Amino acid sequence: MADAPVIRLGVLASGRGSNFVALAEAARCGRLGGEVALLVSDRAEAPALGHARRLGVPALHLDPGPKRTRLAPEAEHRYVGALREHGVRAVLLAGFMRVLHEGFLEAYAGAVLNIHPSLLPAFPGLEGVRQAFEHGVAVTGCTVHLVDASLDAGPILAQRPVPVLPGDDLESLTARVHEAEHVLYPETVRRFLTEPFAVVGRRVVWGAGERWDSR
Ligand code: GRF
């Protein structure tokens, strides 16, 4: 029997790109369950674009349109067009600083994931690590979730806790949350691509239901 085709993934990133690198490296080692076929950034100066070029991953800057916090509808169209041209079947948000709306989410229904630097539903929105640190929590962490039209509130696929240690400052805590993200995101993408799961209400139940691409 012929091998199943490799699942092609697209990553959207606005900044540093450390999660993009973790995903691309996991793919290169065969640990992601798919290959990273394209990186798209809304910021021409995003370091993520340079990382992609260094790693040999096709990379594009695409104009996000005039709004600061979302992709304009015509931009969503451009983004979906580029992802489709590259054969992308699922999209991984990795520090992408714009909310996606129907134009995008209907094109990639049930196939968009995000990573957030807190244990959701605590501290959604910007600067999740700072919010948790300033709140004085003893444990924070990171969350990988399915993306819907809400802000950081789609069904949770996985979480990883990070304790706040005596003597931590925002910088040291941020570094440990990032380390946790770089483990959690690739391992959750692999699970998402390879294991069946059901979404029951808000709960993701692994091992029940179907694989993501047969829903
Ligand atoms: C990460 O903390 C991620 O959780 C959040 O944005 C940050 C992106 O960091 N969504 P990087 O660009 O991947 O280094």
Short mmCIF file of C-alpha atoms and ligand atoms in Angstrom, two decimals:
data_model
loop_
_atom_site.label_atom_id
_atom_site.label_comp_id
_atom_site.label_asym_id
_atom_site.label_seq_id
_atom_site.Cartn_x
_atom_site.Cartn_y
_atom_site.Cartn_z
CA MET A 1 0.00 0.00 0.00
CA ALA A 2 1.27 3.51 -0.82
CA ASP A 3 2.30 5.67 2.16
CA ALA A 4 -0.27 8.25 3.28
CA PRO A 5 0.70 11.72 1.98
CA VAL A 6 2.52 13.93 4.47
CA ILE A 7 0.16 16.45 6.06
CA ARG A 8 1.20 19.95 5.06
CA LEU A 9 0.96 22.60 7.78
CA GLY A 10 1.06 26.39 7.67
CA VAL A 11 2.32 28.56 10.53
CA LEU A 12 1.26 32.19 11.09
CA ALA A 13 3.61 34.28 13.24
CA SER A 14 4.06 37.99 13.95
CA GLY A 15 7.25 38.13 15.96
CA ARG A 16 10.22 36.30 17.41
CA GLY A 17 9.27 32.92 16.00
CA SER A 18 10.63 30.62 18.71
CA ASN A 19 7.51 28.45 18.54
CA PHE A 20 7.76 28.37 14.76
CA VAL A 21 11.35 27.09 15.13
CA ALA A 22 10.25 24.42 17.65
CA LEU A 23 7.54 23.26 15.22
CA ALA A 24 9.81 23.28 12.16
CA GLU A 25 12.55 21.39 14.00
CA ALA A 26 10.08 18.81 15.31
CA ALA A 27 8.83 18.33 11.74
CA ARG A 28 12.36 17.88 10.47
CA CYS A 29 12.97 15.14 13.04
CA GLY A 30 9.67 13.42 12.17
CA ARG A 31 8.11 14.33 15.55
CA LEU A 32 5.29 16.60 14.34
CA GLY A 33 3.07 14.24 12.37
CA GLY A 34 3.31 16.57 9.37
CA GLU A 35 5.62 19.01 7.61
CA VAL A 36 5.75 22.79 7.87
CA ALA A 37 5.06 23.84 4.28
CA LEU A 38 4.74 27.61 4.73
CA LEU A 39 5.29 30.40 7.24
CA VAL A 40 3.22 33.57 6.78
CA SER A 41 3.81 36.76 8.73
CA ASP A 42 1.80 39.96 8.89
CA ARG A 43 5.01 41.88 9.75
CA ALA A 44 7.75 42.24 7.14
CA GLU A 45 10.35 42.67 9.91
CA ALA A 46 9.29 39.62 11.97
CA PRO A 47 12.37 37.57 13.00
CA ALA A 48 10.24 34.46 12.31
CA LEU A 49 10.68 35.10 8.56
CA GLY A 50 14.48 34.96 8.90
CA HIS A 51 14.26 31.71 10.89
CA ALA A 52 12.11 30.19 8.15
CA ARG A 53 14.59 31.12 5.44
CA ARG A 54 17.45 29.69 7.52
CA LEU A 55 15.53 26.45 7.99
CA GLY A 56 14.54 26.22 4.31
CA VAL A 57 10.80 26.70 4.97
CA PRO A 58 8.99 28.82 2.35
CA ALA A 59 8.10 32.16 3.98
CA LEU A 60 5.92 35.07 2.97
CA HIS A 61 5.02 38.44 4.36
CA LEU A 62 1.39 39.16 3.46
CA ASP A 63 -0.27 42.53 3.95
CA PRO A 64 -2.79 42.17 6.81
CA GLY A 65 -4.85 45.19 5.71
CA PRO A 66 -5.66 48.38 7.59
CA LYS A 67 -6.91 47.07 10.98
CA ARG A 68 -4.45 46.67 13.86
CA THR A 69 -5.92 43.68 15.66
CA ARG A 70 -7.49 41.56 12.92
CA LEU A 71 -6.99 40.53 9.31
CA ALA A 72 -9.18 42.57 6.95
CA PRO A 73 -11.63 40.36 4.98
CA GLU A 74 -9.66 40.78 1.75
CA ALA A 75 -6.49 39.93 3.64
CA GLU A 76 -8.10 36.74 5.00
CA HIS A 77 -8.76 35.85 1.39
CA ARG A 78 -5.09 36.45 0.49
CA TYR A 79 -3.87 34.40 3.46
CA VAL A 80 -6.19 31.47 2.70
CA GLY A 81 -5.17 31.64 -0.99
CA ALA A 82 -1.46 31.43 -0.16
CA LEU A 83 -1.96 28.59 2.32
CA ARG A 84 -4.04 26.63 -0.19
CA GLU A 85 -1.49 27.21 -2.94
CA HIS A 86 1.04 25.53 -0.67
CA GLY A 87 -1.28 22.59 -0.04
CA VAL A 88 -1.74 23.51 3.65
CA ARG A 89 -4.39 21.44 5.47
CA ALA A 90 -4.05 22.73 9.04
CA VAL A 91 -2.84 26.07 10.39
CA LEU A 92 -0.77 26.68 13.53
CA LEU A 93 -0.82 30.13 15.09
CA ALA A 94 2.48 30.87 16.79
CA GLY A 95 2.46 34.37 18.23
CA PHE A 96 0.17 35.69 15.48
CA MET A 97 -1.13 38.97 16.87
CA ARG A 98 -4.42 39.23 14.98
CA VAL A 99 -7.82 37.68 15.62
CA LEU A 100 -9.13 35.52 12.77
CA HIS A 101 -12.72 35.83 11.56
CA GLU A 102 -15.16 33.75 9.47
CA GLY A 103 -13.39 34.22 6.13
CA PHE A 104 -10.41 32.35 7.51
CA LEU A 105 -12.04 30.05 10.06
CA GLU A 106 -14.61 28.69 7.61
CA ALA A 107 -11.87 27.91 5.07
CA TYR A 108 -9.92 25.99 7.73
CA ALA A 109 -12.81 24.83 9.94
CA GLY A 110 -11.62 22.74 12.89
CA ALA A 111 -8.06 22.90 11.60
CA VAL A 112 -6.59 25.99 13.30
CA LEU A 113 -4.58 25.68 16.54
CA ASN A 114 -3.08 28.33 18.81
CA ILE A 115 -0.64 28.42 21.70
CA HIS A 116 -1.20 30.82 24.56
CA PRO A 117 1.25 31.57 27.41
CA SER A 118 -1.07 30.93 30.39
CA LEU A 119 -3.29 28.21 31.76
CA LEU A 120 -6.51 29.30 30.03
CA PRO A 121 -9.14 30.41 30.82
CA ALA A 122 -6.92 32.45 33.18
CA PHE A 123 -5.18 35.43 31.63
CA PRO A 124 -6.35 35.48 27.99
CA GLY A 125 -5.33 38.30 25.64
CA LEU A 126 -2.00 40.07 25.56
CA GLU A 127 0.95 39.42 27.90
CA GLY A 128 -0.35 36.25 29.54
CA VAL A 129 2.88 35.68 31.50
CA ARG A 130 2.96 39.24 32.83
CA GLN A 131 -0.71 39.07 33.82
CA ALA A 132 -0.13 35.81 35.75
CA PHE A 133 3.08 37.07 37.41
CA GLU A 134 1.51 40.36 38.49
CA HIS A 135 -1.57 38.52 39.76
CA GLY A 136 0.72 36.53 42.06
CA VAL A 137 -0.20 32.99 40.97
CA ALA A 138 1.89 30.06 42.26
CA VAL A 139 1.46 28.08 39.02
CA THR A 140 1.05 29.28 35.45
CA GLY A 141 1.90 27.55 32.15
CA CYS A 142 0.75 27.33 28.57
CA THR A 143 -2.25 26.08 26.62
CA VAL A 144 -2.77 24.73 23.09
CA HIS A 145 -6.35 25.15 21.94
CA LEU A 146 -8.54 24.96 18.88
CA VAL A 147 -9.26 28.38 17.43
CA ASP A 148 -12.77 29.68 17.03
CA ALA A 149 -14.06 33.23 16.72
CA SER A 150 -13.61 33.85 20.48
CA LEU A 151 -10.43 35.34 21.96
CA ASP A 152 -8.27 32.49 23.35
CA ALA A 153 -11.39 30.52 24.34
CA GLY A 154 -11.63 27.60 21.88
CA PRO A 155 -11.63 24.00 23.21
CA ILE A 156 -8.43 23.12 25.07
CA LEU A 157 -6.25 20.40 23.50
CA ALA A 158 -3.45 20.39 26.09
CA GLN A 159 -1.88 22.36 28.92
CA ARG A 160 1.48 22.29 30.65
CA PRO A 161 1.98 23.83 34.08
CA VAL A 162 4.98 25.98 35.04
CA PRO A 163 5.47 26.76 38.75
CA VAL A 164 6.41 30.29 39.79
CA LEU A 165 9.63 29.85 41.79
CA PRO A 166 10.83 31.94 44.73
CA GLY A 167 13.08 34.62 43.26
CA ASP A 168 11.44 34.50 39.81
CA ASP A 169 11.13 37.77 37.95
CA LEU A 170 9.08 38.32 34.83
CA GLU A 171 12.05 37.49 32.62
CA SER A 172 12.93 34.17 34.25
CA LEU A 173 9.29 33.09 34.37
CA THR A 174 8.78 34.06 30.72
CA ALA A 175 11.81 31.99 29.72
CA ARG A 176 10.43 28.88 31.48
CA VAL A 177 6.96 29.35 29.97
CA HIS A 178 8.56 29.56 26.52
CA GLU A 179 10.54 26.36 27.18
CA ALA A 180 7.29 24.64 28.15
CA GLU A 181 5.62 25.94 24.97
CA HIS A 182 8.38 24.52 22.79
CA VAL A 183 7.68 21.05 24.20
CA LEU A 184 3.88 21.28 24.41
CA TYR A 185 3.11 22.72 20.97
CA PRO A 186 4.87 20.10 18.79
CA GLU A 187 3.67 17.21 20.95
CA THR A 188 0.06 18.48 20.84
CA VAL A 189 0.16 19.05 17.07
CA ARG A 190 1.28 15.48 16.64
CA ARG A 191 -1.55 14.25 18.85
CA PHE A 192 -4.07 16.43 17.02
CA LEU A 193 -2.94 15.09 13.63
CA THR A 194 -2.69 11.42 14.57
CA GLU A 195 -5.16 10.56 17.36
CA PRO A 196 -8.95 10.55 17.28
CA PHE A 197 -10.76 12.94 19.60
CA ALA A 198 -14.26 14.25 20.22
CA VAL A 199 -15.28 17.74 21.28
CA VAL A 200 -18.05 17.31 23.84
CA GLY A 201 -19.38 20.71 24.80
CA ARG A 202 -16.11 22.48 25.49
CA ARG A 203 -14.22 19.33 26.44
CA VAL A 204 -11.75 17.61 24.15
CA VAL A 205 -11.95 13.85 24.79
CA TRP A 206 -8.94 12.04 23.37
CA GLY A 207 -9.46 8.55 21.99
CA ALA A 208 -13.17 9.10 21.30
CA GLY A 209 -14.70 10.22 18.01
CA GLU A 210 -12.77 10.65 14.80
CA ARG A 211 -9.54 12.04 13.50
CA TRP A 212 -9.51 15.78 12.76
CA ASP A 213 -9.62 15.29 8.99
CA SER A 214 -12.61 12.93 8.93
CA ARG A 215 -15.08 15.16 10.77
C1 GRF B 1 4.25 32.82 22.75
O1 GRF B 1 4.40 33.07 24.12
C2 GRF B 1 2.86 32.32 22.43
O2 GRF B 1 2.28 31.62 23.47
C3 GRF B 1 2.09 33.61 22.20
O3 GRF B 1 3.00 34.46 21.58
C4 GRF B 1 4.33 34.12 21.94
C5 GRF B 1 5.09 33.93 20.67
O4 GRF B 1 6.45 33.72 20.89
N1 GRF B 1 0.88 33.36 21.46
P1 GRF B 1 7.36 33.30 19.67
O5 GRF B 1 7.19 34.36 18.58
O6 GRF B 1 6.91 31.95 19.21
O7 GRF B 1 8.75 33.30 20.21
#
